[in-house]
Amino acid sequence: MARAHDIGGLKGLGPVEIERDEPVFHSEWEQRVFGITMATLGKGLYNVEQFRSGIEEIPIVPYMESSYYERWIVTLETNLIRAGVVSEDEIDARTVELSRHPGTDVGRREEAEFCEMLLSVIQAGVSPERDVEAPRRFESGDRVIAAGTTAAGHTRLPRYVRGKQGVVARLDKAFVYPETNVEGAGENPEWCYCVRFEADEVWGDGAEAGAPVYVDVWESYLEPA
Amino acid sequence: MARAHDIGGLKGLGPVEIERDEPVFHSEWEQRVFGITMATLGKGLYNVEQFRSGIEEIPIVPYMESSYYERWIVTLETNLIRAGVVSEDEIDARTVELSRHPGTDVGRREEAEFCEMLLSVIQAGVSPERDVEAPRRFESGDRVIAAGTTAAGHTRLPRYVRGKQGVVARLDKAFVYPETNVEGAGENPEWCYCVRFEADEVWGDGAEAGAPVYVDVWESYLEPA
Amino acid sequence: MGHDHDPISYPNLRTQAIESLLVEKGILASDAVDRVVSAYEEDIGPLNGARVVARAWSDGRYKTRLLENATGAIAELGISGMQGENMVALENTAEVHNVVVCTLCSCYPWPVLGLPPYWYKSPEYRARVVVEPRAVLAELGLEIDESRELRVWDSSAEIRYMVLPERPAGTDELAEDQLAELVSRDSMIGVAEARTP
Amino acid sequence: MGHDHDPISYPNLRTQAIESLLVEKGILASDAVDRVVSAYEEDIGPLNGARVVARAWSDGRYKTRLLENATGAIAELGISGMQGENMVALENTAEVHNVVVCTLCSCYPWPVLGLPPYWYKSPEYRARVVVEPRAVLAELGLEIDESRELRVWDSSAEIRYMVLPERPAGTDELAEDQLAELVSRDSMIGVAEARTP
């Protein structure tokens, strides 16, 4: 079943509106949500795929109508609850409590060592690149088809290219496989590829001319065409 | 675990804003969502408690930030999918299709007989009142305590009175029991009561003086105080 | 700009998809949708409740029946229906003011008041009016004196409530249909008084 | 009015509840939250990407390295980090214009561009730019001639993209830091050209 996030190719929605001189965050709570997420990801309480998956589980209409960091709150809660560090009842109760005692301080604790570690990770990055022994199955220029199966859960194959033919445009490294990583079922790295799909193949009649889409995929998303 | 809808007693949220000359519906899609819901409820594809439950399952942040009829779309989909008449993949695919062919007619079919039946039901009502053999457990003036257990699923006992003491203020008829009806596990009607809770009992210090809350409950939500 | 049509909101698009599928599958009666919508847009609204209130103001015995068995008394005026099967009327007096909410969803007495307004369904009203009712009513322009009990009724089960507001002063000469004009929707929820003539 | 404090939004309230609980349980490092936020507010932003572009415009061999191994070339300028571990640079030319999106979430090359702007994360951009890229860019004021291929890059896996915009005419005399001032965030996503001096 496709999930809420898989929206590439919808037309008719409103215009894209660029905000002039947009701040990095629009409010203090957005700052905190971002920072809390980075800090709890950094503690290993969940991984990036699990973070994404918690957003994708939001029903599609409220997904579309809520703001970006509102969706982060949802997945933050989902993942903290799944990690067992807090319960939804606790969050509910604390929310009520704070609402009745406005201005209550949220408290503070310091962890200088973790803090330095996290900042150096942010500075250095953490690549999902891994070594794999298996040879590549495809080479540049190969015609491929995006696997047409509908994933049951988290996947990084956009729906709009499923079942469509394209050409391998670039060979990428092997990266940790999202479908298993999200389940905590191992990294199972696979070779990755960038595949070029022609617009008329993807969108059919009415596609804009000369506007191919390049999609990055794991090897098991592809079959030979 | 408390669900998204159980928000009575939160303070600090914004002002209540009354719209002057508010229309019954704010857009055509709100009209259609309302009508489709009434028509599919009328077909017996799901019941009112299941309708409510589908709303309560929305994560709390998007619940609070979405509009009333946006939440109806969620539960309409949830219940149509659970009833087996449509799949989420079908709705997703049709959404994409309609987005690419704006102005497509949604089609039309008539059912004059059902239509008359539904309007007469709306006109006559359908009471959840049922006969029960068991005698009432409580009488007017009895001191009672709202059962403190946290429901696992759908319940009509608001969180803010759980564990609080009140006095039976009115005896009501016996009505179908939500907790089982929502599961399709039978009507299990129970006597109902209206219980008066004093504000300081419910809200503690800082409660507004002379502002009791009357809450309507099923018998099994109550214990003798 | 490459656009032949106005933008469409996602909820609108999604609703069209659902309707289109249900019609195609032979599950949805389009005429039922149309007529249910027009029933609540045109026929079923707060004018019904206003008639009930005006009658109670004009006829003491009717008022007694309304307070004892609201469902029956309302039916005397030919008013009944879904979400009004089990009605209770709450009388405002010099000592008591009543206000109605449904904290868990938005239960509301459809046959007498129609479909609820947006503010009644808002998280702000539902969350706040049980815990800070005087503050909420004051924000809406209705100051309830501390000497008057302010009762908040959370329609959490199957009873649907309507408030019987106090009859305004200076209305002794008015006929029932003139009285009905003074009865606003909000006065029957309890966030306003009836209008003075 | 009975209110001593300004209204608080629900997401704000909920975030405070989460932070408060995590602090109490000894799970959250408040200083880490503060410093991560200030790192992205103050240090990590599109000026980094502008330096990369300006260098590529000024130094042909650097440009070659950037197009062959973007991660390495970017690291030469001391720029690296989370969400930039595997970079690819896309060169705009007279024949090709590139635009970047992440339809599935909002993947974005943080070390060179900072955190993404709201419009990049919006359903409208993510949904539409793959299927009607010329229309979307035109709405944003960038008409791409039909003779020019418009490549849309959906960063659905682990590569993060930055666009190398065309060097504007009339900039032959400018130094690298002056060139950097012409490079907007939007030009490195592909929804704008670099500014002319």
PDB file of C-alpha atoms in Angstrom, chain B residues 5-18 22 24-25 29 31-36 38-39 43 45 52 63-64 67-71 73 77 80 85-86 90-92 94-95 98-99 102 106-112 114-116 118-119 121-128 156 158 160 170 172-173 175 194 196 203 208-216 218, chain C residues 5 9-37 39-41 44 78 80-83 85-86 88 102-107 110 115-119 121-128 130-136 139-140 146 148-161 185-186 191:
ATOM      1  CA  HIS B   5      -9.993  13.450  20.365  1.00  0.00           C
ATOM      2  CA  ASP B   6      -9.957  13.402  24.154  1.00  0.00           C
ATOM      3  CA  ILE B   7      -8.937  17.025  24.618  1.00  0.00           C
ATOM      4  CA  GLY B   8     -11.335  18.385  27.239  1.00  0.00           C
ATOM      5  CA  GLY B   9      -9.454  20.387  29.849  1.00  0.00           C
ATOM      6  CA  LEU B  10      -6.539  21.667  27.807  1.00  0.00           C
ATOM      7  CA  LYS B  11      -5.929  25.318  28.508  1.00  0.00           C
ATOM      8  CA  GLY B  12      -3.837  27.901  26.759  1.00  0.00           C
ATOM      9  CA  LEU B  13      -5.058  27.272  23.229  1.00  0.00           C
ATOM     10  CA  GLY B  14      -6.214  30.218  21.178  1.00  0.00           C
ATOM     11  CA  PRO B  15      -9.522  32.062  21.400  1.00  0.00           C
ATOM     12  CA  VAL B  16     -12.840  30.642  20.214  1.00  0.00           C
ATOM     13  CA  GLU B  17     -13.772  32.551  17.104  1.00  0.00           C
ATOM     14  CA  ILE B  18     -17.384  32.724  16.002  1.00  0.00           C
ATOM     15  CA  GLU B  22     -21.391  31.084   8.728  1.00  0.00           C
ATOM     16  CA  VAL B  24     -23.607  25.278   6.710  1.00  0.00           C
ATOM     17  CA  PHE B  25     -20.730  24.108   4.508  1.00  0.00           C
ATOM     18  CA  TRP B  29     -16.191  19.109  -1.032  1.00  0.00           C
ATOM     19  CA  GLN B  31     -20.968  19.044   1.249  1.00  0.00           C
ATOM     20  CA  ARG B  32     -19.954  15.894  -0.553  1.00  0.00           C
ATOM     21  CA  VAL B  33     -17.997  14.464   2.394  1.00  0.00           C
ATOM     22  CA  PHE B  34     -20.981  15.012   4.667  1.00  0.00           C
ATOM     23  CA  GLY B  35     -23.426  13.494   2.205  1.00  0.00           C
ATOM     24  CA  ILE B  36     -21.216  10.538   1.285  1.00  0.00           C
ATOM     25  CA  MET B  38     -24.457   9.866   5.679  1.00  0.00           C
ATOM     26  CA  ALA B  39     -25.198   7.735   2.623  1.00  0.00           C
ATOM     27  CA  LYS B  43     -26.013   1.607   3.853  1.00  0.00           C
ATOM     28  CA  LEU B  45     -21.098  -0.137   5.814  1.00  0.00           C
ATOM     29  CA  ARG B  52     -15.876   8.257  15.510  1.00  0.00           C
ATOM     30  CA  TYR B  63      -5.761  15.993  14.465  1.00  0.00           C
ATOM     31  CA  MET B  64      -5.526  19.341  16.213  1.00  0.00           C
ATOM     32  CA  SER B  67     -10.163  20.917   9.827  1.00  0.00           C
ATOM     33  CA  TYR B  68     -13.356  19.149  10.865  1.00  0.00           C
ATOM     34  CA  TYR B  69     -14.284  17.724   7.489  1.00  0.00           C
ATOM     35  CA  GLU B  70     -10.677  16.854   6.691  1.00  0.00           C
ATOM     36  CA  ARG B  71     -10.944  14.503   9.663  1.00  0.00           C
ATOM     37  CA  ILE B  73     -12.341  12.201   4.994  1.00  0.00           C
ATOM     38  CA  GLU B  77     -11.596   6.204   3.956  1.00  0.00           C
ATOM     39  CA  LEU B  80     -14.724   2.117   3.559  1.00  0.00           C
ATOM     40  CA  VAL B  85     -15.557  -1.853  -0.574  1.00  0.00           C
ATOM     41  CA  VAL B  86     -12.495   0.087  -1.717  1.00  0.00           C
ATOM     42  CA  GLU B  90      -7.575   2.492  -5.493  1.00  0.00           C
ATOM     43  CA  ILE B  91      -8.210   5.827  -3.817  1.00  0.00           C
ATOM     44  CA  ASP B  92      -4.587   6.849  -4.313  1.00  0.00           C
ATOM     45  CA  ARG B  94      -7.954   7.660  -8.610  1.00  0.00           C
ATOM     46  CA  THR B  95      -6.634  10.770  -6.859  1.00  0.00           C
ATOM     47  CA  LEU B  98      -8.232  13.022 -11.342  1.00  0.00           C
ATOM     48  CA  SER B  99      -5.337  15.389 -10.643  1.00  0.00           C
ATOM     49  CA  PRO B 102      -9.014  18.135 -13.952  1.00  0.00           C
ATOM     50  CA  VAL B 106     -17.153  11.931 -10.725  1.00  0.00           C
ATOM     51  CA  GLY B 107     -20.118  10.181 -12.268  1.00  0.00           C
ATOM     52  CA  ARG B 108     -23.579   9.730 -10.949  1.00  0.00           C
ATOM     53  CA  ARG B 109     -26.055   7.028 -10.048  1.00  0.00           C
ATOM     54  CA  GLU B 110     -29.517   7.234  -8.542  1.00  0.00           C
ATOM     55  CA  GLU B 111     -31.226   5.049  -5.976  1.00  0.00           C
ATOM     56  CA  ALA B 112     -34.631   6.569  -5.454  1.00  0.00           C
ATOM     57  CA  PHE B 114     -32.680   4.194  -0.737  1.00  0.00           C
ATOM     58  CA  CYS B 115     -32.798   7.952  -1.013  1.00  0.00           C
ATOM     59  CA  GLU B 116     -36.329   8.105   0.409  1.00  0.00           C
ATOM     60  CA  LEU B 118     -32.385   7.653   4.170  1.00  0.00           C
ATOM     61  CA  LEU B 119     -34.353  10.890   4.313  1.00  0.00           C
ATOM     62  CA  VAL B 121     -34.408   7.946   8.797  1.00  0.00           C
ATOM     63  CA  ILE B 122     -32.938  11.422   9.084  1.00  0.00           C
ATOM     64  CA  GLN B 123     -36.423  12.728   9.741  1.00  0.00           C
ATOM     65  CA  ALA B 124     -37.369  10.051  12.262  1.00  0.00           C
ATOM     66  CA  GLY B 125     -34.032   9.401  13.903  1.00  0.00           C
ATOM     67  CA  VAL B 126     -32.532   6.108  15.006  1.00  0.00           C
ATOM     68  CA  SER B 127     -32.238   5.900  18.746  1.00  0.00           C
ATOM     69  CA  PRO B 128     -29.538   3.744  20.337  1.00  0.00           C
ATOM     70  CA  ARG B 156     -16.789   7.799  25.533  1.00  0.00           C
ATOM     71  CA  PRO B 158     -13.505  11.774  28.837  1.00  0.00           C
ATOM     72  CA  TYR B 160     -10.559  14.660  32.492  1.00  0.00           C
ATOM     73  CA  ARG B 170     -29.998  12.385  36.136  1.00  0.00           C
ATOM     74  CA  ASP B 172     -31.007   8.178  31.479  1.00  0.00           C
ATOM     75  CA  LYS B 173     -32.230   5.275  29.414  1.00  0.00           C
ATOM     76  CA  PHE B 175     -28.114   2.778  25.304  1.00  0.00           C
ATOM     77  CA  CYS B 194     -25.568  12.149  33.869  1.00  0.00           C
ATOM     78  CA  ARG B 196     -22.213  16.231  38.072  1.00  0.00           C
ATOM     79  CA  TRP B 203      -9.466  20.785  37.958  1.00  0.00           C
ATOM     80  CA  GLU B 208     -13.267  28.573  38.171  1.00  0.00           C
ATOM     81  CA  ALA B 209     -15.728  28.851  41.044  1.00  0.00           C
ATOM     82  CA  GLY B 210     -19.267  27.577  40.574  1.00  0.00           C
ATOM     83  CA  ALA B 211     -18.686  25.911  37.253  1.00  0.00           C
ATOM     84  CA  PRO B 212     -19.537  22.218  37.566  1.00  0.00           C
ATOM     85  CA  VAL B 213     -19.258  19.864  34.614  1.00  0.00           C
ATOM     86  CA  TYR B 214     -22.016  17.392  33.779  1.00  0.00           C
ATOM     87  CA  VAL B 215     -20.786  14.318  31.946  1.00  0.00           C
ATOM     88  CA  ASP B 216     -22.967  11.590  30.431  1.00  0.00           C
ATOM     89  CA  TRP B 218     -22.494   4.408  30.642  1.00  0.00           C
TER      90      TRP B 218
ATOM     91  CA  HIS C   5      -7.727  24.918 -14.362  1.00  0.00           C
ATOM     92  CA  SER C   9      -7.198  21.568  -2.646  1.00  0.00           C
ATOM     93  CA  TYR C  10      -6.033  18.123  -1.703  1.00  0.00           C
ATOM     94  CA  PRO C  11      -9.104  17.345   0.440  1.00  0.00           C
ATOM     95  CA  ASN C  12     -11.271  18.317  -2.517  1.00  0.00           C
ATOM     96  CA  LEU C  13      -9.291  16.070  -4.855  1.00  0.00           C
ATOM     97  CA  ARG C  14      -9.392  13.178  -2.417  1.00  0.00           C
ATOM     98  CA  THR C  15     -13.136  13.559  -1.897  1.00  0.00           C
ATOM     99  CA  GLN C  16     -13.700  13.467  -5.646  1.00  0.00           C
ATOM    100  CA  ALA C  17     -11.627  10.290  -5.859  1.00  0.00           C
ATOM    101  CA  ILE C  18     -13.728   8.609  -3.175  1.00  0.00           C
ATOM    102  CA  GLU C  19     -17.020   9.702  -4.710  1.00  0.00           C
ATOM    103  CA  SER C  20     -15.926   8.650  -8.174  1.00  0.00           C
ATOM    104  CA  LEU C  21     -14.916   5.168  -6.980  1.00  0.00           C
ATOM    105  CA  LEU C  22     -18.061   4.605  -4.930  1.00  0.00           C
ATOM    106  CA  VAL C  23     -20.271   5.602  -7.839  1.00  0.00           C
ATOM    107  CA  GLU C  24     -18.326   3.347 -10.193  1.00  0.00           C
ATOM    108  CA  LYS C  25     -18.667   0.414  -7.790  1.00  0.00           C
ATOM    109  CA  GLY C  26     -22.413   0.918  -7.450  1.00  0.00           C
ATOM    110  CA  ILE C  27     -22.213   1.684  -3.737  1.00  0.00           C
ATOM    111  CA  LEU C  28     -23.072   5.358  -3.558  1.00  0.00           C
ATOM    112  CA  ALA C  29     -26.438   6.935  -4.321  1.00  0.00           C
ATOM    113  CA  SER C  30     -25.652  10.383  -5.718  1.00  0.00           C
ATOM    114  CA  ASP C  31     -29.228  11.527  -5.205  1.00  0.00           C
ATOM    115  CA  ALA C  32     -29.036  10.605  -1.533  1.00  0.00           C
ATOM    116  CA  VAL C  33     -25.907  12.724  -1.159  1.00  0.00           C
ATOM    117  CA  ASP C  34     -27.576  15.684  -2.862  1.00  0.00           C
ATOM    118  CA  ARG C  35     -30.755  15.493  -0.840  1.00  0.00           C
ATOM    119  CA  VAL C  36     -29.074  14.979   2.525  1.00  0.00           C
ATOM    120  CA  VAL C  37     -26.942  18.036   1.880  1.00  0.00           C
ATOM    121  CA  ALA C  39     -31.940  18.956   3.842  1.00  0.00           C
ATOM    122  CA  TYR C  40     -29.310  20.341   6.223  1.00  0.00           C
ATOM    123  CA  GLU C  41     -28.639  23.439   4.153  1.00  0.00           C
ATOM    124  CA  ILE C  44     -32.961  21.608   9.281  1.00  0.00           C
ATOM    125  CA  GLY C  78     -43.263  18.320  14.267  1.00  0.00           C
ATOM    126  CA  SER C  80     -37.576  15.173  15.246  1.00  0.00           C
ATOM    127  CA  GLY C  81     -34.775  13.261  13.662  1.00  0.00           C
ATOM    128  CA  MET C  82     -31.262  11.987  13.723  1.00  0.00           C
ATOM    129  CA  GLN C  83     -29.120  13.262  16.586  1.00  0.00           C
ATOM    130  CA  GLU C  85     -33.698  11.124  19.458  1.00  0.00           C
ATOM    131  CA  ASN C  86     -32.969  11.749  23.141  1.00  0.00           C
ATOM    132  CA  VAL C  88     -32.795  17.286  27.220  1.00  0.00           C
ATOM    133  CA  CYS C 102     -19.030  17.804  23.212  1.00  0.00           C
ATOM    134  CA  THR C 103     -15.390  17.485  24.191  1.00  0.00           C
ATOM    135  CA  LEU C 104     -14.887  14.120  22.464  1.00  0.00           C
ATOM    136  CA  CYS C 105     -16.220  14.996  19.037  1.00  0.00           C
ATOM    137  CA  SER C 106     -18.968  17.482  18.213  1.00  0.00           C
ATOM    138  CA  CYS C 107     -22.288  15.912  19.203  1.00  0.00           C
ATOM    139  CA  TRP C 110     -29.233  18.426  14.687  1.00  0.00           C
ATOM    140  CA  LEU C 115     -25.299  21.093  11.800  1.00  0.00           C
ATOM    141  CA  PRO C 116     -22.890  22.670  14.289  1.00  0.00           C
ATOM    142  CA  PRO C 117     -20.902  25.804  13.486  1.00  0.00           C
ATOM    143  CA  TYR C 118     -17.160  25.633  13.081  1.00  0.00           C
ATOM    144  CA  TRP C 119     -16.295  27.146  16.455  1.00  0.00           C
ATOM    145  CA  LYS C 121     -16.278  21.823  16.544  1.00  0.00           C
ATOM    146  CA  SER C 122     -12.966  23.585  17.137  1.00  0.00           C
ATOM    147  CA  PRO C 123     -10.358  22.123  19.499  1.00  0.00           C
ATOM    148  CA  GLU C 124     -10.228  25.502  21.234  1.00  0.00           C
ATOM    149  CA  TYR C 125     -13.891  25.438  22.263  1.00  0.00           C
ATOM    150  CA  ARG C 126     -14.014  21.741  23.070  1.00  0.00           C
ATOM    151  CA  ALA C 127     -10.829  21.767  25.134  1.00  0.00           C
ATOM    152  CA  ARG C 128     -11.287  25.047  26.948  1.00  0.00           C
ATOM    153  CA  VAL C 130     -15.006  22.652  30.342  1.00  0.00           C
ATOM    154  CA  VAL C 131     -12.022  23.976  32.288  1.00  0.00           C
ATOM    155  CA  GLU C 132     -12.364  27.734  31.859  1.00  0.00           C
ATOM    156  CA  PRO C 133     -16.013  28.320  30.905  1.00  0.00           C
ATOM    157  CA  ARG C 134     -16.302  31.799  32.384  1.00  0.00           C
ATOM    158  CA  ALA C 135     -13.206  32.908  30.506  1.00  0.00           C
ATOM    159  CA  VAL C 136     -14.423  31.435  27.218  1.00  0.00           C
ATOM    160  CA  GLU C 139     -14.219  36.253  25.370  1.00  0.00           C
ATOM    161  CA  LEU C 140     -17.424  35.724  23.417  1.00  0.00           C
ATOM    162  CA  GLU C 146     -19.915  34.734  39.813  1.00  0.00           C
ATOM    163  CA  ARG C 148     -24.672  32.492  39.066  1.00  0.00           C
ATOM    164  CA  GLU C 149     -23.780  28.850  38.693  1.00  0.00           C
ATOM    165  CA  LEU C 150     -22.333  28.099  35.285  1.00  0.00           C
ATOM    166  CA  ARG C 151     -23.111  24.531  34.327  1.00  0.00           C
ATOM    167  CA  VAL C 152     -21.142  22.928  31.511  1.00  0.00           C
ATOM    168  CA  TRP C 153     -22.805  19.946  29.858  1.00  0.00           C
ATOM    169  CA  ASP C 154     -20.472  17.561  28.005  1.00  0.00           C
ATOM    170  CA  SER C 155     -22.664  15.481  25.694  1.00  0.00           C
ATOM    171  CA  SER C 156     -20.415  12.452  25.894  1.00  0.00           C
ATOM    172  CA  ALA C 157     -23.138   9.800  25.549  1.00  0.00           C
ATOM    173  CA  GLU C 158     -26.506   9.719  23.749  1.00  0.00           C
ATOM    174  CA  ILE C 159     -28.327  12.737  25.192  1.00  0.00           C
ATOM    175  CA  ARG C 160     -28.380  15.860  23.045  1.00  0.00           C
ATOM    176  CA  TYR C 161     -28.877  19.154  24.834  1.00  0.00           C
ATOM    177  CA  ARG C 185     -28.410  29.567  17.598  1.00  0.00           C
ATOM    178  CA  ASP C 186     -25.713  30.629  20.045  1.00  0.00           C
ATOM    179  CA  VAL C 191     -22.679  31.089  24.609  1.00  0.00           C
TER     180      VAL C 191
END
